[in-house]
């Protein structure tokens, strides 16, 4: 029997407003026995997903998932590699996506939260936290199930996506543009990101929401108003888009990152546009569509192969940098999926 030294990052205190990473988290080393019970397998974490939703998990409030407790390992979705196994279905060297949290190692058992990863050429393991993970699935189901893009999409349909240079937004915007041929306007927080949206992702327009002329620019870019608004940010951007919503328009409430650090979030001022335009605004959680993940992932894999979906990652190295990386999401320091690389994958020759 062996004992591993396992580095973990736990929630130390609940932030009230912006996250102070030094106060909110604590690093600890614990011993982990590698003795495995029946069906168990030991994994080492390779990549940790950083998600704005983590800010919500740090609050002690009613939500779609229970809050992370004080002194508990910070929850995250991860890609991990099996390094010892007592289970013939999870062999040493294989990769899984699982919720191990901010730590180096974990002993797992098969469950619906542990998903084996199939690697195919051109797809990196980290993609299973991004475009082929919950992020990509969020974009897919938000667009299909809430935005109803299959019914509304086409060249006469104007789609606006906020947080468009981020992980979820970039996939949502490309589905609207390259799968359904809509006119797509992406909103992001810098001119460089706007250039990326147009030149690299092929959107029609990129708008910087920090510009003084943002609302005027949005009006100019949406002469036929907005049929589908896929919202990742909430706040003032949501208000601007409410003012431009088309008759029977749809607002997909995917996220509201601009409000997550607010002590008391303020609501949209222009929501009465939903009445006058008979529009609909609807929230969702990606887990609602778990039974349909298979078909969605097949579609997304095909769109990647066909060049319809391009992705970027912002990779921070070292588990110890996970708290700072989380804060960077709220400063817009990522383009595409924000990840922490914790360890190298052990290649077949070294197993
Ligand atoms: N409903 C669901 O099931 C579900 C699942 C996953 C994610 N989400 C939501 O989807 C949204 C995007 O998540 P993600 O993982 O893809 O993150 P992301 O978009 O890759 O990263 C967050 C981005 O938000 C932008 N941002 C930060 N503060 C902002 C502010 N005050 N105002 C406007 N934009 C701001 C930044 O880009 P800029 O530089 O452009 O500001 C940053 O890069 C989040 O709101 C998240 O909670 C929902």
Short mmCIF file of C-alpha atoms and ligand atoms in Angstrom, two decimals:
data_model
loop_
_atom_site.label_atom_id
_atom_site.label_comp_id
_atom_site.label_asym_id
_atom_site.label_seq_id
_atom_site.Cartn_x
_atom_site.Cartn_y
_atom_site.Cartn_z
CA UNK A 1 0.00 0.00 0.00
CA UNK A 2 1.24 3.50 -0.84
CA UNK A 3 0.38 6.94 0.42
CA UNK A 4 0.23 9.99 -1.86
CA UNK A 5 0.63 13.60 -0.79
CA UNK A 6 -2.46 15.27 -2.25
CA UNK A 7 -2.54 19.07 -2.60
CA UNK A 8 -6.06 20.47 -2.22
CA UNK A 9 -7.52 23.98 -2.35
CA UNK A 10 -10.50 24.44 -0.05
CA UNK A 11 -13.05 27.21 0.44
CA UNK A 12 -11.86 29.18 3.47
CA UNK A 13 -14.46 31.97 3.59
CA UNK A 14 -17.42 33.23 1.57
CA UNK A 15 -16.73 36.48 -0.32
CA UNK A 16 -19.38 39.17 0.02
CA UNK A 17 -18.54 41.05 -3.18
CA UNK A 18 -15.46 40.61 -5.44
CA UNK A 19 -13.39 37.49 -4.69
CA UNK A 20 -10.18 38.07 -2.75
CA UNK A 21 -8.45 34.80 -3.65
CA UNK A 22 -6.12 34.83 -0.63
CA UNK A 23 -9.01 35.21 1.81
CA UNK A 24 -11.47 32.96 0.03
CA UNK A 25 -9.25 29.88 -0.43
CA UNK A 26 -6.70 27.87 1.56
CA UNK A 27 -4.20 25.29 0.28
CA UNK A 28 -3.61 22.12 2.28
CA UNK A 29 -1.71 18.86 1.83
CA UNK A 30 -3.40 15.65 2.90
CA UNK A 31 -2.31 12.03 2.75
CA UNK A 32 -4.28 9.81 0.39
CA UNK A 33 -3.99 6.04 0.55
CA UNK A 34 -3.85 4.39 -2.87
CA UNK A 35 -5.46 1.24 -1.50
CA UNK A 36 -8.58 0.72 -3.60
CA UNK A 37 -11.90 -0.89 -2.69
CA UNK A 38 -13.92 -3.04 -5.11
CA UNK A 39 -14.62 -1.17 -8.39
CA UNK A 40 -12.58 1.88 -7.36
CA UNK A 41 -9.88 3.63 -9.39
CA UNK A 42 -7.37 6.36 -8.58
CA UNK A 43 -7.08 9.36 -10.90
CA UNK A 44 -4.68 12.27 -11.21
CA UNK A 45 -6.23 15.54 -12.30
CA UNK A 46 -4.86 16.94 -15.59
CA UNK A 47 -7.10 19.98 -16.25
CA UNK A 48 -9.48 21.96 -14.05
CA UNK A 49 -12.34 23.92 -15.62
CA UNK A 50 -12.83 27.51 -14.41
CA UNK A 51 -16.46 28.62 -14.55
CA UNK A 52 -18.21 31.86 -13.57
CA UNK A 53 -20.84 29.68 -11.84
CA UNK A 54 -18.23 28.89 -9.16
CA UNK A 55 -18.91 32.34 -7.73
CA UNK A 56 -22.50 31.21 -7.09
CA UNK A 57 -21.37 27.92 -5.49
CA UNK A 58 -19.39 29.98 -2.95
CA UNK A 59 -22.61 31.63 -1.68
CA UNK A 60 -24.77 29.97 0.96
CA UNK A 61 -28.02 30.43 -0.97
CA UNK A 62 -30.69 28.32 -2.66
CA UNK A 63 -29.54 27.41 -6.14
CA UNK A 64 -29.53 24.55 -8.68
CA UNK A 65 -26.69 22.84 -6.80
CA UNK A 66 -25.71 22.79 -3.13
CA UNK A 67 -23.18 25.41 -2.02
CA UNK A 68 -19.54 24.40 -1.46
CA UNK A 69 -19.07 24.19 2.30
CA UNK A 70 -16.36 25.98 4.25
CA UNK A 71 -13.24 23.73 4.43
CA UNK A 72 -14.55 21.64 1.53
CA UNK A 73 -12.40 21.14 -1.60
CA UNK A 74 -13.53 23.72 -4.19
CA UNK A 75 -15.83 22.01 -6.68
CA UNK A 76 -14.84 21.90 -10.36
CA UNK A 77 -15.28 19.82 -13.45
CA UNK A 78 -11.97 18.18 -14.42
CA UNK A 79 -10.26 15.94 -16.92
CA UNK A 80 -8.30 13.25 -15.08
CA UNK A 81 -6.24 10.16 -15.92
CA UNK A 82 -6.61 6.75 -14.29
CA UNK A 83 -3.30 5.86 -12.61
CA UNK A 84 -4.36 2.77 -10.60
CA UNK A 85 -7.48 0.69 -10.99
CA UNK A 86 -9.59 -2.03 -9.46
CA UNK A 87 -12.15 -1.73 -12.25
CA UNK A 88 -11.79 -3.39 -15.65
CA UNK A 89 -13.93 -0.67 -17.29
CA UNK A 90 -11.54 2.10 -16.17
CA UNK A 91 -8.06 1.00 -17.17
CA UNK A 92 -4.79 2.65 -16.23
CA UNK A 93 -4.01 5.41 -18.75
CA UNK A 94 -7.65 6.11 -19.69
CA UNK A 95 -9.11 9.60 -19.35
CA UNK A 96 -12.32 10.62 -17.62
CA UNK A 97 -14.26 13.81 -17.04
CA UNK A 98 -15.30 13.98 -13.39
CA UNK A 99 -15.95 16.46 -10.64
CA UNK A 100 -12.76 15.95 -8.61
CA UNK A 101 -12.47 19.60 -7.56
CA UNK A 102 -9.33 21.63 -6.94
CA UNK A 103 -6.98 18.80 -5.94
CA UNK A 104 -4.30 16.61 -7.50
CA UNK A 105 -5.71 13.12 -6.93
CA UNK A 106 -9.00 11.42 -6.14
CA UNK A 107 -10.30 7.90 -5.70
CA UNK A 108 -13.43 7.47 -7.84
CA UNK A 109 -16.17 4.92 -8.41
CA UNK A 110 -18.29 4.68 -11.56
CA UNK A 111 -21.22 7.11 -11.40
CA UNK A 112 -23.16 9.28 -13.81
CA UNK A 113 -20.74 12.12 -12.99
CA UNK A 114 -17.75 10.13 -14.27
CA UNK A 115 -17.66 10.14 -18.06
CA UNK A 116 -15.05 8.26 -20.10
CA UNK A 117 -13.40 10.40 -22.74
CA UNK A 118 -12.88 9.21 -26.30
CA UNK A 119 -9.90 10.93 -27.87
CA UNK A 120 -9.96 11.40 -31.64
CA UNK A 121 -7.44 13.13 -33.94
CA UNK A 122 -7.35 16.92 -33.65
CA UNK A 123 -9.21 16.98 -30.32
CA UNK A 124 -7.25 17.60 -27.12
CA UNK A 125 -8.36 16.15 -23.75
CA UNK A 126 -9.02 19.71 -22.51
CA UNK A 127 -11.74 20.10 -25.19
CA UNK A 128 -13.88 17.90 -22.95
CA UNK A 129 -14.11 20.81 -20.52
CA UNK A 130 -14.75 23.32 -23.33
CA UNK A 131 -16.46 22.80 -26.65
CA UNK A 132 -17.12 19.08 -26.00
CA UNK A 133 -17.83 19.60 -22.30
CA UNK A 134 -20.58 21.31 -20.33
CA UNK A 135 -19.58 24.66 -21.85
CA UNK A 136 -20.27 23.59 -25.43
CA UNK A 137 -23.40 21.74 -24.35
CA UNK A 138 -24.66 24.91 -22.65
CA UNK A 139 -24.27 26.86 -25.90
CA UNK A 140 -25.97 24.08 -27.87
CA UNK A 141 -29.02 23.63 -25.61
CA UNK A 142 -29.37 27.35 -24.97
CA UNK A 143 -29.55 27.99 -28.70
CA UNK A 144 -31.70 24.97 -29.63
CA UNK A 145 -34.03 24.48 -26.68
CA UNK A 146 -34.48 28.03 -25.38
CA UNK A 147 -33.55 30.14 -28.42
CA UNK A 148 -35.42 27.72 -30.72
CA UNK A 149 -32.89 28.47 -33.41
CA UNK A 150 -33.88 25.49 -35.55
CA UNK A 151 -37.27 27.15 -36.11
CA UNK A 152 -36.16 30.79 -36.21
CA UNK A 153 -32.66 30.60 -37.76
CA UNK A 154 -31.65 31.71 -41.25
CA UNK A 155 -30.40 34.83 -43.03
CA UNK A 156 -33.37 36.92 -41.86
CA UNK A 157 -32.74 36.10 -38.22
CA UNK A 158 -30.60 38.51 -36.19
CA UNK A 159 -28.80 36.90 -33.25
CA UNK A 160 -26.86 38.81 -30.60
CA UNK A 161 -24.54 37.02 -28.16
CA UNK A 162 -23.00 38.66 -25.09
CA UNK A 163 -19.76 37.27 -23.65
CA UNK A 164 -19.16 36.25 -27.26
CA UNK A 165 -15.38 35.81 -27.00
CA UNK A 166 -15.79 33.54 -23.98
CA UNK A 167 -16.14 29.77 -23.87
CA UNK A 168 -19.93 29.47 -24.06
CA UNK A 169 -20.62 32.60 -26.08
CA UNK A 170 -18.11 31.79 -28.83
CA UNK A 171 -19.76 28.40 -29.43
CA UNK A 172 -23.30 29.82 -29.29
CA UNK A 173 -22.40 32.56 -31.78
CA UNK A 174 -20.74 30.14 -34.22
CA UNK A 175 -23.72 27.76 -34.14
CA UNK A 176 -25.98 30.68 -35.08
CA UNK A 177 -23.60 31.90 -37.80
CA UNK A 178 -22.12 28.78 -39.38
CA UNK A 179 -24.83 26.17 -38.77
CA UNK A 180 -27.94 28.34 -39.26
CA UNK A 181 -26.62 31.22 -41.42
CA UNK A 182 -28.02 33.97 -39.16
CA UNK A 183 -26.76 37.54 -38.96
CA UNK A 184 -24.68 37.38 -35.77
CA UNK A 185 -23.45 40.23 -33.60
CA UNK A 186 -21.00 39.31 -30.86
CA UNK A 187 -20.49 41.54 -27.82
CA UNK A 188 -17.17 41.50 -25.93
CA UNK A 189 -15.06 43.68 -23.63
CA UNK A 190 -12.15 44.80 -25.84
CA UNK A 191 -11.41 45.81 -29.43
CA UNK A 192 -8.99 42.87 -29.75
CA UNK A 193 -11.73 40.45 -28.76
CA UNK A 194 -14.12 42.11 -31.24
CA UNK A 195 -11.53 41.66 -33.99
CA UNK A 196 -11.22 37.98 -33.01
CA UNK A 197 -15.02 37.59 -33.29
CA UNK A 198 -15.12 38.92 -36.83
CA UNK A 199 -11.76 37.84 -38.30
CA UNK A 200 -11.32 34.45 -36.67
CA UNK A 201 -14.84 33.29 -35.81
CA UNK A 202 -16.48 34.86 -38.87
CA UNK A 203 -19.27 36.78 -37.09
CA UNK A 204 -20.86 39.72 -38.91
CA UNK A 205 -20.12 42.36 -36.27
CA UNK A 206 -18.14 42.59 -33.00
CA UNK A 207 -19.21 45.28 -30.51
CA UNK A 208 -17.20 46.46 -27.52
CA UNK A 209 -19.61 47.00 -24.63
CA UNK A 210 -17.04 49.26 -22.91
CA UNK A 211 -17.26 51.80 -25.77
CA UNK A 212 -19.10 55.04 -25.00
CA UNK A 213 -21.08 54.55 -28.20
CA UNK A 214 -22.08 50.94 -27.42
CA UNK A 215 -25.86 51.42 -27.52
CA UNK A 216 -25.65 53.53 -30.69
CA UNK A 217 -23.40 50.86 -32.27
CA UNK A 218 -25.85 48.13 -31.24
CA UNK A 219 -28.73 50.03 -32.87
CA UNK A 220 -26.71 50.44 -36.07
CA UNK A 221 -25.81 46.73 -36.11
CA UNK A 222 -29.41 45.58 -35.56
CA UNK A 223 -31.50 47.49 -38.14
CA UNK A 224 -34.07 44.65 -38.08
CA UNK A 225 -33.93 44.41 -34.26
CA UNK A 226 -32.89 41.25 -32.35
CA UNK A 227 -34.68 37.94 -32.87
CA UNK A 228 -32.54 35.91 -30.45
CA UNK A 229 -30.37 37.35 -27.68
CA UNK A 230 -28.12 34.74 -26.05
CA UNK A 231 -27.14 36.46 -22.82
CA UNK A 232 -24.11 35.51 -20.75
CA UNK A 233 -23.67 38.80 -18.90
CA UNK A 234 -26.95 40.39 -17.76
CA UNK A 235 -26.68 43.96 -16.42
CA UNK A 236 -26.52 46.96 -18.75
CA UNK A 237 -25.91 44.79 -21.83
CA UNK A 238 -29.18 42.95 -21.17
CA UNK A 239 -30.97 46.28 -20.84
CA UNK A 240 -29.57 47.52 -24.16
CA UNK A 241 -30.70 44.31 -25.88
CA UNK A 242 -34.15 44.46 -24.28
CA UNK A 243 -34.51 47.88 -25.92
CA UNK A 244 -33.76 46.26 -29.31
CA UNK A 245 -35.75 43.04 -28.93
CA UNK A 246 -37.92 42.16 -31.94
CA UNK A 247 -41.61 41.22 -31.90
CA UNK A 248 -41.81 37.65 -30.48
CA UNK A 249 -38.04 37.78 -29.83
CA UNK A 250 -36.32 35.33 -27.49
CA UNK A 251 -33.85 36.08 -24.73
CA UNK A 252 -31.83 33.04 -23.68
CA UNK A 253 -30.80 33.71 -20.09
CA UNK A 254 -27.65 31.59 -19.95
CA UNK A 255 -25.65 33.63 -17.43
CA UNK A 256 -25.35 37.00 -15.74
CA UNK A 257 -21.64 37.32 -14.94
CA UNK A 258 -21.83 41.11 -14.58
CA UNK A 259 -24.01 40.62 -11.47
CA UNK A 260 -22.31 37.63 -9.78
CA UNK A 261 -20.16 39.75 -7.46
CA UNK A 262 -22.97 42.20 -6.60
CA UNK A 263 -24.04 42.29 -2.97
CA UNK A 264 -27.56 43.17 -4.13
CA UNK A 265 -27.97 42.58 -7.90
CA UNK A 266 -30.07 45.14 -9.75
CA UNK A 267 -32.74 43.97 -12.16
CA UNK A 268 -33.24 44.90 -15.81
CA UNK A 269 -34.89 48.31 -16.17
CA UNK A 270 -36.34 47.69 -19.63
CA UNK A 271 -38.12 44.38 -19.02
CA UNK A 272 -41.47 45.88 -20.07
CA UNK A 273 -40.22 45.43 -23.67
CA UNK A 274 -41.20 41.78 -23.11
CA UNK A 275 -44.80 42.96 -22.84
CA UNK A 276 -44.89 45.40 -25.71
CA UNK A 277 -43.01 43.05 -28.07
CA UNK A 278 -44.63 39.82 -26.78
CA UNK A 279 -41.09 38.57 -26.31
CA UNK A 280 -39.93 35.76 -24.03
CA UNK A 281 -36.97 35.61 -21.65
CA UNK A 282 -36.14 32.17 -20.25
CA UNK A 283 -33.40 30.74 -18.09
CA UNK A 284 -32.06 27.19 -18.19
CA UNK A 285 -29.38 24.96 -16.69
CA UNK A 286 -27.43 22.69 -19.02
CA UNK A 287 -28.08 19.65 -16.76
CA UNK A 288 -31.79 19.88 -17.74
CA UNK A 289 -30.85 18.29 -21.06
CA UNK A 290 -28.55 15.48 -19.83
CA UNK A 291 -30.55 12.82 -21.70
CA UNK A 292 -29.78 14.58 -25.00
CA UNK A 293 -26.00 15.08 -24.54
CA UNK A 294 -25.12 12.19 -26.92
CA UNK A 295 -26.75 13.71 -30.02
CA UNK A 296 -25.45 17.18 -29.14
CA UNK A 297 -21.85 15.95 -28.84
CA UNK A 298 -22.14 14.10 -32.13
CA UNK A 299 -23.35 17.30 -33.84
CA UNK A 300 -20.63 19.41 -32.24
CA UNK A 301 -17.88 16.91 -33.17
CA UNK A 302 -19.08 16.99 -36.78
CA UNK A 303 -19.15 20.81 -36.81
CA UNK A 304 -15.58 20.90 -35.50
CA UNK A 305 -14.47 18.51 -38.26
CA UNK A 306 -16.33 20.62 -40.87
CA UNK A 307 -14.57 23.78 -39.61
CA UNK A 308 -17.82 25.36 -38.38
CA UNK A 309 -16.67 25.58 -34.77
CA UNK A 310 -13.31 27.11 -33.85
CA UNK A 311 -12.12 27.34 -30.28
CA UNK A 312 -9.46 28.94 -28.17
CA UNK A 313 -8.28 28.15 -24.67
CA UNK A 314 -6.64 30.30 -22.02
CA UNK A 315 -4.51 27.90 -19.99
CA UNK A 316 -3.04 28.84 -16.61
CA UNK A 317 -0.38 26.46 -15.29
CA UNK A 318 -0.33 25.03 -11.74
CA UNK A 319 -3.15 24.10 -9.35
CA UNK A 320 -1.92 26.79 -6.94
CA UNK A 321 -3.00 29.41 -9.50
CA UNK A 322 -6.64 28.26 -9.67
CA UNK A 323 -7.95 30.98 -7.28
CA UNK A 324 -6.29 33.77 -9.31
CA UNK A 325 -7.52 32.17 -12.53
CA UNK A 326 -11.10 32.28 -11.23
CA UNK A 327 -10.76 36.01 -10.55
CA UNK A 328 -9.37 36.55 -14.07
CA UNK A 329 -12.70 35.37 -15.54
CA UNK A 330 -14.38 38.37 -13.94
CA UNK A 331 -11.75 40.69 -15.43
CA UNK A 332 -12.17 39.30 -18.94
CA UNK A 333 -8.58 38.01 -19.04
CA UNK A 334 -9.60 34.89 -20.95
CA UNK A 335 -10.47 34.34 -24.58
CA UNK A 336 -12.34 31.06 -25.03
CA UNK A 337 -12.25 28.41 -22.33
CA UNK A 338 -10.37 29.21 -19.10
CA UNK A 339 -8.51 26.19 -17.74
CA UNK A 340 -5.86 25.33 -15.20
CA UNK A 341 -3.37 22.66 -16.25
CA UNK A 342 -2.52 20.65 -13.14
CA UNK A 343 -0.41 17.77 -14.49
CA UNK A 344 0.89 16.28 -17.72
CA UNK A 345 -0.89 13.27 -19.13
CA UNK A 346 1.23 10.13 -18.70
CA UNK A 347 1.82 8.74 -22.18
CA UNK A 348 1.30 5.08 -23.04
CA UNK A 349 5.06 4.40 -23.16
CA UNK A 350 5.44 5.49 -19.50
CA UNK A 351 2.48 3.53 -18.12
N1 LIG B 1 -27.06 28.12 -17.71
C1 LIG B 1 -26.08 27.22 -17.65
O1 LIG B 1 -26.30 26.01 -17.54
C2 LIG B 1 -24.66 27.72 -17.77
C3 LIG B 1 -23.60 26.80 -17.93
C4 LIG B 1 -22.30 27.31 -18.09
C5 LIG B 1 -22.08 28.68 -18.07
N2 LIG B 1 -23.16 29.53 -17.87
C6 LIG B 1 -22.97 30.98 -17.86
O2 LIG B 1 -22.46 31.37 -19.11
C7 LIG B 1 -21.68 32.55 -18.96
C8 LIG B 1 -20.33 32.36 -19.64
O3 LIG B 1 -19.60 31.35 -18.96
P1 LIG B 1 -18.21 30.82 -19.55
O4 LIG B 1 -17.80 29.67 -18.71
O5 LIG B 1 -18.35 30.64 -21.00
O6 LIG B 1 -17.22 32.02 -19.23
P2 LIG B 1 -16.44 32.93 -20.28
O7 LIG B 1 -17.46 33.64 -21.12
O8 LIG B 1 -15.42 32.12 -20.97
O9 LIG B 1 -15.69 33.95 -19.34
C9 LIG B 1 -16.35 34.99 -18.71
C10 LIG B 1 -16.33 36.26 -19.58
O10 LIG B 1 -17.31 37.15 -19.07
C11 LIG B 1 -16.97 38.46 -19.43
N3 LIG B 1 -17.24 39.36 -18.31
C12 LIG B 1 -16.68 39.35 -17.09
N4 LIG B 1 -17.19 40.34 -16.32
C13 LIG B 1 -18.10 40.99 -17.10
C14 LIG B 1 -18.96 42.11 -16.90
N5 LIG B 1 -19.00 42.76 -15.73
N6 LIG B 1 -19.75 42.51 -17.92
C15 LIG B 1 -19.73 41.87 -19.10
N7 LIG B 1 -18.94 40.80 -19.37
C16 LIG B 1 -18.14 40.37 -18.37
C17 LIG B 1 -15.46 38.48 -19.76
O11 LIG B 1 -15.30 38.78 -21.15
P3 LIG B 1 -15.18 40.30 -21.69
O12 LIG B 1 -13.73 40.57 -21.86
O13 LIG B 1 -15.94 40.25 -22.97
O14 LIG B 1 -15.80 41.20 -20.66
C18 LIG B 1 -15.02 37.05 -19.47
O15 LIG B 1 -14.06 36.59 -20.38
C19 LIG B 1 -21.57 32.82 -17.47
O16 LIG B 1 -22.50 33.82 -17.10
C20 LIG B 1 -21.95 31.48 -16.85
O17 LIG B 1 -22.47 31.61 -15.56
C21 LIG B 1 -24.42 29.05 -17.73
#
